[in-house]
Amino acid sequence: MNDMVRRWIGQHAHRLTTTDPHAPLDDLRPLVRLVGDAPVVAIGTATRQSRELSVLAHRVVRLLVEELGFRSFALEGDDAARVGLDAHIAAGKGDARALLAGARSFWQTGEILDIVHWLRSFNRRHPGDPVRFTDGLSAPREPVVPLDGLAAIERRLAEDVIDRHDRTGDRVVYWGGIAHTAVGDPRTVSPSTPPLTHRNAGGYLRERFGTGYVSLGLTFHHGTLPVAVPAPPGEFAESTLGGTGPGAYLLDLRATAPATVRAWLDAPARTRLVGPHYDPADDAAHHLSGGSLAGWFDAVVHTETVTPARPLPPVPGT
């Protein structure tokens, strides 16, 4: 069956041609039809540590803002107001590098700095129609959060996005981790003891917006983050998504497919979930489960090989 699925992917995948965040967006144009008039689009990444996935997310944000009119940007993991990034992209207040140096570690990358610079540049060019950071989208900083507290965090992440849309009428782009953005009703995150199983932000957003919540999954096969990440186990979705032709591609999971392919897309699945505590010696333990590829995502943006995100450049004078 996997050979048939791989052939179908090879025939229907839209090849992505560049890792330059400022390059023309022609290769991403199929997303315009897929997104349609959806009020919320989530870009969920399998890891926050990859240059390639971060650049792809940046390019998708550009497409949504420049061509589809999205004007609220939710960057998951910290509070843009606390860090000062909302005032920076609105009015140029502060140095972006210094502001990011005060954010959580996974925001402290050259790729996040690039998206902040681009947002500021867009707002300078469109002073009457700016992009704004959403409020919230951060979790408590305590090292241990009770299981019921984690479930409450998922609901709050979704409510922050819903509130922003309802108050402003903005179309919202939400960039975060797939553990939060995938449509999980519920979903399970591993490794953990006990496994973390509950409805996540994506599940609440699908409940609120229906098909108007579009979930994009940014996946990868193998690479370095900076530790080496081996080829995935055979039961992982990435094992089939990889080796199908293009090194990076967009695949619409809602497309018409033969029954055998549709059965694979709708079957219970596991997909990579590589966080800061990833152990390559126990690679198979790091995954998302409790759903299917087509249940979690409307489309995947798959990259075969990843490399580490760039460190945040030093602040001048330090």
mmCIF file of C-alpha atoms in Angstrom:
data_model
loop_
_atom_site.group_PDB
_atom_site.id
_atom_site.type_symbol
_atom_site.label_atom_id
_atom_site.label_comp_id
_atom_site.label_asym_id
_atom_site.label_seq_id
_atom_site.Cartn_x
_atom_site.Cartn_y
_atom_site.Cartn_z
ATOM 1 C CA MET A 1 0.000 0.000 0.000
ATOM 2 C CA ASN A 2 2.822 2.453 0.844
ATOM 3 C CA ASP A 3 4.176 2.209 -2.698
ATOM 4 C CA MET A 4 0.775 3.262 -4.063
ATOM 5 C CA VAL A 5 0.601 6.110 -1.550
ATOM 6 C CA ARG A 6 4.095 7.281 -2.507
ATOM 7 C CA ARG A 7 3.171 7.249 -6.190
ATOM 8 C CA TRP A 8 0.059 9.316 -5.448
ATOM 9 C CA ILE A 9 2.102 11.800 -3.409
ATOM 10 C CA GLY A 10 4.668 12.070 -6.207
ATOM 11 C CA GLN A 11 1.891 12.805 -8.720
ATOM 12 C CA HIS A 12 0.023 15.366 -6.563
ATOM 13 C CA ALA A 13 2.761 17.129 -4.597
ATOM 14 C CA HIS A 14 3.527 20.748 -5.517
ATOM 15 C CA ARG A 15 7.290 21.183 -5.493
ATOM 16 C CA LEU A 16 8.692 24.040 -3.392
ATOM 17 C CA THR A 17 11.655 25.626 -5.074
ATOM 18 C CA THR A 18 13.458 27.865 -2.575
ATOM 19 C CA THR A 19 14.499 28.350 1.040
ATOM 20 C CA ASP A 20 14.903 32.110 0.608
ATOM 21 C CA PRO A 21 12.275 33.793 2.825
ATOM 22 C CA HIS A 22 12.190 36.821 0.497
ATOM 23 C CA ALA A 23 11.909 34.914 -2.797
ATOM 24 C CA PRO A 24 8.789 35.129 -5.002
ATOM 25 C CA LEU A 25 5.872 33.059 -3.710
ATOM 26 C CA ASP A 26 4.834 31.366 -6.961
ATOM 27 C CA ASP A 27 5.550 27.850 -5.679
ATOM 28 C CA LEU A 28 3.181 28.395 -2.730
ATOM 29 C CA ARG A 29 0.254 29.646 -4.841
ATOM 30 C CA PRO A 30 -1.756 26.390 -4.468
ATOM 31 C CA LEU A 31 -2.305 27.472 -0.861
ATOM 32 C CA VAL A 32 -4.475 30.369 -2.035
ATOM 33 C CA ARG A 33 -7.184 27.987 -3.220
ATOM 34 C CA LEU A 34 -6.773 25.706 -0.205
ATOM 35 C CA VAL A 35 -7.110 28.571 2.296
ATOM 36 C CA GLY A 36 -9.979 30.255 0.467
ATOM 37 C CA ASP A 37 -11.794 32.641 2.802
ATOM 38 C CA ALA A 38 -10.849 30.835 6.030
ATOM 39 C CA PRO A 39 -10.606 33.243 8.988
ATOM 40 C CA VAL A 40 -7.823 31.290 10.762
ATOM 41 C CA VAL A 41 -4.839 29.420 9.334
ATOM 42 C CA ALA A 42 -2.422 27.537 11.585
ATOM 43 C CA ILE A 43 1.165 26.749 10.595
ATOM 44 C CA GLY A 44 2.204 23.876 12.841
ATOM 45 C CA THR A 45 5.846 22.798 12.828
ATOM 46 C CA ALA A 46 7.190 19.402 13.893
ATOM 47 C CA THR A 47 10.142 21.211 15.475
ATOM 48 C CA ARG A 48 10.996 24.822 16.278
ATOM 49 C CA GLN A 49 14.722 24.172 15.826
ATOM 50 C CA SER A 50 14.907 23.868 12.020
ATOM 51 C CA ARG A 51 15.992 26.583 9.607
ATOM 52 C CA GLU A 52 14.061 25.025 6.714
ATOM 53 C CA LEU A 53 10.730 24.713 8.529
ATOM 54 C CA SER A 54 11.080 28.225 9.950
ATOM 55 C CA VAL A 55 11.775 29.678 6.499
ATOM 56 C CA LEU A 56 8.813 27.811 5.012
ATOM 57 C CA ALA A 57 6.595 29.143 7.798
ATOM 58 C CA HIS A 58 7.901 32.660 7.089
ATOM 59 C CA ARG A 59 7.047 32.311 3.406
ATOM 60 C CA VAL A 60 3.543 31.037 4.207
ATOM 61 C CA VAL A 61 3.025 34.027 6.527
ATOM 62 C CA ARG A 62 4.088 36.332 3.699
ATOM 63 C CA LEU A 63 1.581 34.714 1.335
ATOM 64 C CA LEU A 64 -1.252 35.015 3.841
ATOM 65 C CA VAL A 65 -0.456 38.643 4.675
ATOM 66 C CA GLU A 66 0.515 39.984 1.241
ATOM 67 C CA GLU A 67 -2.045 38.184 -0.906
ATOM 68 C CA LEU A 68 -4.910 37.101 1.364
ATOM 69 C CA GLY A 69 -5.164 40.015 3.787
ATOM 70 C CA PHE A 70 -4.348 38.328 7.093
ATOM 71 C CA ARG A 71 -3.649 41.087 9.611
ATOM 72 C CA SER A 72 -3.253 39.372 13.000
ATOM 73 C CA PHE A 73 -0.216 37.208 13.691
ATOM 74 C CA ALA A 74 -0.121 34.736 16.580
ATOM 75 C CA LEU A 75 3.421 33.546 17.330
ATOM 76 C CA GLU A 76 3.021 30.817 19.906
ATOM 77 C CA GLY A 77 5.186 30.476 22.987
ATOM 78 C CA ASP A 78 5.593 33.905 24.577
ATOM 79 C CA ASP A 79 3.770 37.209 24.943
ATOM 80 C CA ALA A 80 4.753 39.661 22.218
ATOM 81 C CA ALA A 81 3.572 42.556 24.404
ATOM 82 C CA ARG A 82 5.753 41.418 27.308
ATOM 83 C CA VAL A 83 8.772 41.154 25.037
ATOM 84 C CA GLY A 84 7.947 44.436 23.263
ATOM 85 C CA LEU A 85 7.633 43.006 19.764
ATOM 86 C CA ASP A 86 4.127 44.378 19.196
ATOM 87 C CA ALA A 87 5.372 47.951 19.740
ATOM 88 C CA HIS A 88 8.406 47.220 17.582
ATOM 89 C CA ILE A 89 6.516 46.054 14.496
ATOM 90 C CA ALA A 90 3.929 48.829 14.958
ATOM 91 C CA ALA A 91 6.241 51.792 15.511
ATOM 92 C CA GLY A 92 9.835 50.578 15.404
ATOM 93 C CA LYS A 93 10.335 50.862 19.164
ATOM 94 C CA GLY A 94 13.407 49.062 20.475
ATOM 95 C CA ASP A 95 15.997 46.829 18.814
ATOM 96 C CA ALA A 96 14.516 43.563 17.582
ATOM 97 C CA ARG A 97 17.580 41.539 18.575
ATOM 98 C CA ALA A 98 17.560 42.911 22.111
ATOM 99 C CA LEU A 99 13.809 42.267 22.412
ATOM 100 C CA LEU A 100 14.117 38.655 21.241
ATOM 101 C CA ALA A 101 16.997 38.119 23.665
ATOM 102 C CA GLY A 102 14.403 38.565 26.417
ATOM 103 C CA ALA A 103 11.997 36.030 24.921
ATOM 104 C CA ARG A 104 11.857 32.289 25.374
ATOM 105 C CA SER A 105 14.790 30.385 23.949
ATOM 106 C CA PHE A 106 12.943 28.999 20.915
ATOM 107 C CA TRP A 107 12.210 32.562 19.741
ATOM 108 C CA GLN A 108 15.902 33.422 19.918
ATOM 109 C CA THR A 109 16.821 32.467 16.357
ATOM 110 C CA GLY A 110 17.901 34.277 13.243
ATOM 111 C CA GLU A 111 14.785 33.014 11.480
ATOM 112 C CA ILE A 112 12.427 34.570 14.033
ATOM 113 C CA LEU A 113 14.434 37.789 13.781
ATOM 114 C CA ASP A 114 13.898 37.680 10.001
ATOM 115 C CA ILE A 115 10.111 37.448 10.374
ATOM 116 C CA VAL A 116 10.095 40.318 12.886
ATOM 117 C CA HIS A 117 12.127 42.465 10.480
ATOM 118 C CA TRP A 118 9.741 41.568 7.653
ATOM 119 C CA LEU A 119 6.665 42.441 9.737
ATOM 120 C CA ARG A 120 8.191 45.816 10.621
ATOM 121 C CA SER A 121 9.027 46.423 6.956
ATOM 122 C CA PHE A 122 5.478 45.528 5.873
ATOM 123 C CA ASN A 123 3.996 47.918 8.418
ATOM 124 C CA ARG A 124 6.264 50.763 7.293
ATOM 125 C CA ARG A 125 5.000 50.194 3.747
ATOM 126 C CA HIS A 126 1.339 49.864 4.845
ATOM 127 C CA PRO A 127 0.876 52.300 7.750
ATOM 128 C CA GLY A 128 -2.884 52.350 7.293
ATOM 129 C CA ASP A 129 -3.277 48.586 7.142
ATOM 130 C CA PRO A 130 -0.725 47.038 9.516
ATOM 131 C CA VAL A 131 -0.178 43.516 10.784
ATOM 132 C CA ARG A 132 -0.512 43.209 14.547
ATOM 133 C CA PHE A 133 0.581 40.574 17.023
ATOM 134 C CA THR A 134 -2.238 38.845 18.852
ATOM 135 C CA ASP A 135 -2.417 38.962 22.635
ATOM 136 C CA GLY A 136 -1.272 36.004 24.694
ATOM 137 C CA LEU A 137 -0.406 32.643 23.092
ATOM 138 C CA SER A 138 2.056 31.927 25.881
ATOM 139 C CA ALA A 139 2.092 29.207 28.513
ATOM 140 C CA PRO A 140 3.132 29.605 32.164
ATOM 141 C CA ARG A 141 6.867 29.490 32.761
ATOM 142 C CA GLU A 142 6.707 27.030 35.675
ATOM 143 C CA PRO A 143 8.769 23.906 34.916
ATOM 144 C CA VAL A 144 5.998 21.501 35.975
ATOM 145 C CA VAL A 145 2.372 22.031 34.984
ATOM 146 C CA PRO A 146 -0.354 19.580 36.130
ATOM 147 C CA LEU A 147 -2.063 17.570 33.389
ATOM 148 C CA ASP A 148 -5.362 19.400 33.879
ATOM 149 C CA GLY A 149 -3.395 22.653 33.681
ATOM 150 C CA LEU A 150 -1.999 21.645 30.287
ATOM 151 C CA ALA A 151 -5.509 20.967 29.032
ATOM 152 C CA ALA A 152 -6.521 24.436 30.244
ATOM 153 C CA ILE A 153 -3.548 25.962 28.421
ATOM 154 C CA GLU A 154 -4.744 24.398 25.159
ATOM 155 C CA ARG A 155 -8.185 25.939 25.630
ATOM 156 C CA ARG A 156 -6.625 29.326 26.414
ATOM 157 C CA LEU A 157 -4.432 29.234 23.307
ATOM 158 C CA ALA A 158 -7.543 28.694 21.212
ATOM 159 C CA GLU A 159 -9.557 31.335 23.072
ATOM 160 C CA ASP A 160 -6.842 33.937 22.476
ATOM 161 C CA VAL A 161 -7.104 33.355 18.718
ATOM 162 C CA ILE A 162 -10.913 33.301 18.779
ATOM 163 C CA ASP A 163 -11.062 36.496 20.842
ATOM 164 C CA ARG A 164 -8.690 38.295 18.466
ATOM 165 C CA HIS A 165 -10.797 37.358 15.449
ATOM 166 C CA ASP A 166 -14.081 38.247 17.138
ATOM 167 C CA ARG A 167 -12.854 41.629 18.457
ATOM 168 C CA THR A 168 -11.090 42.846 15.333
ATOM 169 C CA GLY A 169 -12.570 40.901 12.426
ATOM 170 C CA ASP A 170 -8.991 40.158 11.379
ATOM 171 C CA ARG A 171 -8.025 36.998 9.612
ATOM 172 C CA VAL A 172 -5.499 35.346 11.940
ATOM 173 C CA VAL A 173 -2.383 33.333 11.119
ATOM 174 C CA TYR A 174 -1.212 31.167 14.023
ATOM 175 C CA TRP A 175 2.376 29.860 13.918
ATOM 176 C CA GLY A 176 3.155 27.249 16.577
ATOM 177 C CA GLY A 177 4.011 23.622 17.239
ATOM 178 C CA ILE A 178 1.955 20.798 15.764
ATOM 179 C CA ALA A 179 1.162 19.487 19.243
ATOM 180 C CA HIS A 180 -1.028 22.599 19.588
ATOM 181 C CA THR A 181 -2.146 23.395 16.028
ATOM 182 C CA ALA A 182 -3.089 19.919 14.719
ATOM 183 C CA VAL A 183 -6.810 19.207 15.007
ATOM 184 C CA GLY A 184 -6.678 17.029 18.118
ATOM 185 C CA ASP A 185 -9.960 15.918 19.658
ATOM 186 C CA PRO A 186 -8.142 14.542 21.579
ATOM 187 C CA ARG A 187 -4.522 13.884 20.632
ATOM 188 C CA THR A 188 -1.584 12.339 22.486
ATOM 189 C CA VAL A 189 1.908 13.788 22.908
ATOM 190 C CA SER A 190 4.856 11.463 23.617
ATOM 191 C CA PRO A 191 7.166 10.872 25.359
ATOM 192 C CA SER A 192 5.583 11.652 28.697
ATOM 193 C CA THR A 193 4.585 9.785 31.812
ATOM 194 C CA PRO A 194 1.653 9.460 31.714
ATOM 195 C CA PRO A 195 1.019 10.258 28.035
ATOM 196 C CA LEU A 196 -0.557 13.689 27.577
ATOM 197 C CA THR A 197 -3.949 13.089 25.992
ATOM 198 C CA HIS A 198 -6.490 15.884 25.731
ATOM 199 C CA ARG A 199 -8.211 18.159 23.243
ATOM 200 C CA ASN A 200 -5.756 20.744 22.005
ATOM 201 C CA ALA A 201 -5.979 24.272 20.630
ATOM 202 C CA GLY A 202 -6.492 22.993 17.091
ATOM 203 C CA GLY A 203 -9.433 20.874 18.260
ATOM 204 C CA TYR A 204 -11.116 23.875 19.861
ATOM 205 C CA LEU A 205 -10.439 26.049 16.807
ATOM 206 C CA ARG A 206 -11.957 23.451 14.470
ATOM 207 C CA GLU A 207 -15.002 23.276 16.746
ATOM 208 C CA ARG A 208 -15.387 27.076 16.598
ATOM 209 C CA PHE A 209 -14.596 27.728 12.921
ATOM 210 C CA GLY A 210 -15.295 24.369 11.247
ATOM 211 C CA THR A 211 -13.534 24.168 7.888
ATOM 212 C CA GLY A 212 -12.709 27.862 8.351
ATOM 213 C CA TYR A 213 -9.851 26.681 10.522
ATOM 214 C CA VAL A 214 -7.144 25.510 8.117
ATOM 215 C CA SER A 215 -4.397 23.386 9.662
ATOM 216 C CA LEU A 216 -1.037 23.154 7.869
ATOM 217 C CA GLY A 217 1.507 20.618 9.118
ATOM 218 C CA LEU A 218 5.209 21.291 8.469
ATOM 219 C CA THR A 219 6.917 17.909 8.624
ATOM 220 C CA PHE A 220 10.390 16.556 7.912
ATOM 221 C CA HIS A 221 12.131 13.223 7.328
ATOM 222 C CA HIS A 222 15.623 13.519 8.859
ATOM 223 C CA GLY A 223 18.477 15.936 9.489
ATOM 224 C CA THR A 224 20.305 17.826 12.228
ATOM 225 C CA LEU A 225 18.701 20.003 14.938
ATOM 226 C CA PRO A 226 21.607 20.365 16.026
ATOM 227 C CA VAL A 227 21.715 16.717 17.147
ATOM 228 C CA ALA A 228 21.317 14.190 14.337
ATOM 229 C CA VAL A 229 17.732 13.045 13.739
ATOM 230 C CA PRO A 230 17.658 9.675 11.941
ATOM 231 C CA ALA A 231 15.227 8.492 9.293
ATOM 232 C CA PRO A 232 11.844 7.930 10.973
ATOM 233 C CA PRO A 233 10.482 4.521 11.980
ATOM 234 C CA GLY A 234 8.408 2.802 9.325
ATOM 235 C CA GLU A 235 5.143 3.392 11.176
ATOM 236 C CA PHE A 236 5.625 7.185 11.157
ATOM 237 C CA ALA A 237 3.817 9.179 8.457
ATOM 238 C CA GLU A 238 7.119 10.811 7.497
ATOM 239 C CA SER A 239 8.495 7.438 6.444
ATOM 240 C CA THR A 240 5.980 7.456 3.596
ATOM 241 C CA LEU A 241 6.039 11.219 2.987
ATOM 242 C CA GLY A 242 9.813 11.044 2.510
ATOM 243 C CA GLY A 243 11.575 9.755 -0.573
ATOM 244 C CA THR A 244 8.660 10.596 -2.865
ATOM 245 C CA GLY A 245 10.428 12.966 -5.247
ATOM 246 C CA PRO A 246 10.796 16.683 -4.467
ATOM 247 C CA GLY A 247 13.018 17.619 -1.545
ATOM 248 C CA ALA A 248 10.288 19.948 -0.285
ATOM 249 C CA TYR A 249 6.656 19.997 -1.336
ATOM 250 C CA LEU A 250 3.104 21.018 -0.502
ATOM 251 C CA LEU A 251 0.443 18.293 -0.461
ATOM 252 C CA ASP A 252 -3.296 18.952 -0.185
ATOM 253 C CA LEU A 253 -4.689 16.181 2.035
ATOM 254 C CA ARG A 254 -8.276 17.063 1.095
ATOM 255 C CA ALA A 255 -7.655 16.234 -2.562
ATOM 256 C CA THR A 256 -9.527 13.397 -4.238
ATOM 257 C CA ALA A 257 -7.573 10.168 -3.791
ATOM 258 C CA PRO A 258 -8.038 6.465 -4.555
ATOM 259 C CA ALA A 259 -9.594 4.402 -1.779
ATOM 260 C CA THR A 260 -6.265 2.843 -0.812
ATOM 261 C CA VAL A 261 -4.617 6.252 -0.467
ATOM 262 C CA ARG A 262 -7.588 7.704 1.394
ATOM 263 C CA ALA A 263 -7.466 4.761 3.798
ATOM 264 C CA TRP A 264 -3.817 5.578 4.575
ATOM 265 C CA LEU A 265 -4.534 9.287 5.042
ATOM 266 C CA ASP A 266 -7.417 8.521 7.414
ATOM 267 C CA ALA A 267 -5.745 5.693 9.351
ATOM 268 C CA PRO A 268 -4.349 6.159 12.886
ATOM 269 C CA ALA A 269 -0.912 7.715 12.493
ATOM 270 C CA ARG A 270 2.208 8.859 14.261
ATOM 271 C CA THR A 271 4.174 11.905 13.199
ATOM 272 C CA ARG A 272 7.424 13.441 14.421
ATOM 273 C CA LEU A 273 7.395 15.808 17.391
ATOM 274 C CA VAL A 274 10.923 17.045 18.176
ATOM 275 C CA GLY A 275 11.203 19.412 21.105
ATOM 276 C CA PRO A 276 14.102 20.765 23.168
ATOM 277 C CA HIS A 277 14.453 17.521 25.129
ATOM 278 C CA TYR A 278 14.661 15.231 22.102
ATOM 279 C CA ASP A 279 16.769 12.068 22.535
ATOM 280 C CA PRO A 280 17.929 10.629 19.174
ATOM 281 C CA ALA A 281 18.668 7.306 20.855
ATOM 282 C CA ASP A 282 14.930 7.071 21.609
ATOM 283 C CA ASP A 283 13.712 8.653 18.368
ATOM 284 C CA ALA A 284 10.527 6.584 18.054
ATOM 285 C CA ALA A 285 9.269 7.849 21.411
ATOM 286 C CA HIS A 286 8.997 11.451 20.173
ATOM 287 C CA HIS A 287 5.722 11.655 18.288
ATOM 288 C CA LEU A 288 2.152 12.848 18.022
ATOM 289 C CA SER A 289 -0.550 10.174 17.961
ATOM 290 C CA GLY A 290 -4.256 9.704 18.596
ATOM 291 C CA GLY A 291 -5.414 10.823 15.163
ATOM 292 C CA SER A 292 -4.763 10.578 11.439
ATOM 293 C CA LEU A 293 -2.682 12.673 9.066
ATOM 294 C CA ALA A 294 -5.774 13.941 7.223
ATOM 295 C CA GLY A 295 -7.589 14.465 10.522
ATOM 296 C CA TRP A 296 -4.808 16.625 11.961
ATOM 297 C CA PHE A 297 -3.947 18.635 8.850
ATOM 298 C CA ASP A 298 -5.635 19.974 5.726
ATOM 299 C CA ALA A 299 -2.256 20.009 3.995
ATOM 300 C CA VAL A 300 1.337 19.142 4.775
ATOM 301 C CA VAL A 301 4.434 21.075 3.776
ATOM 302 C CA HIS A 302 7.076 18.372 3.846
ATOM 303 C CA THR A 303 10.857 18.827 3.858
ATOM 304 C CA GLU A 304 13.184 15.873 3.385
ATOM 305 C CA THR A 305 16.267 17.184 5.215
ATOM 306 C CA VAL A 306 16.571 19.853 7.905
ATOM 307 C CA THR A 307 19.463 21.803 9.407
ATOM 308 C CA PRO A 308 19.650 23.847 12.632
ATOM 309 C CA ALA A 309 18.083 27.258 13.003
ATOM 310 C CA ARG A 310 20.610 30.112 13.142
ATOM 311 C CA PRO A 311 21.509 31.542 16.544
ATOM 312 C CA LEU A 312 20.174 35.001 17.280
ATOM 313 C CA PRO A 313 22.878 37.508 16.239
ATOM 314 C CA PRO A 314 24.489 39.415 19.128
ATOM 315 C CA VAL A 315 23.030 42.775 20.077
ATOM 316 C CA PRO A 316 25.341 45.630 19.034
ATOM 317 C CA GLY A 317 27.500 46.839 21.898
ATOM 318 C CA THR A 318 27.273 43.605 23.913
#
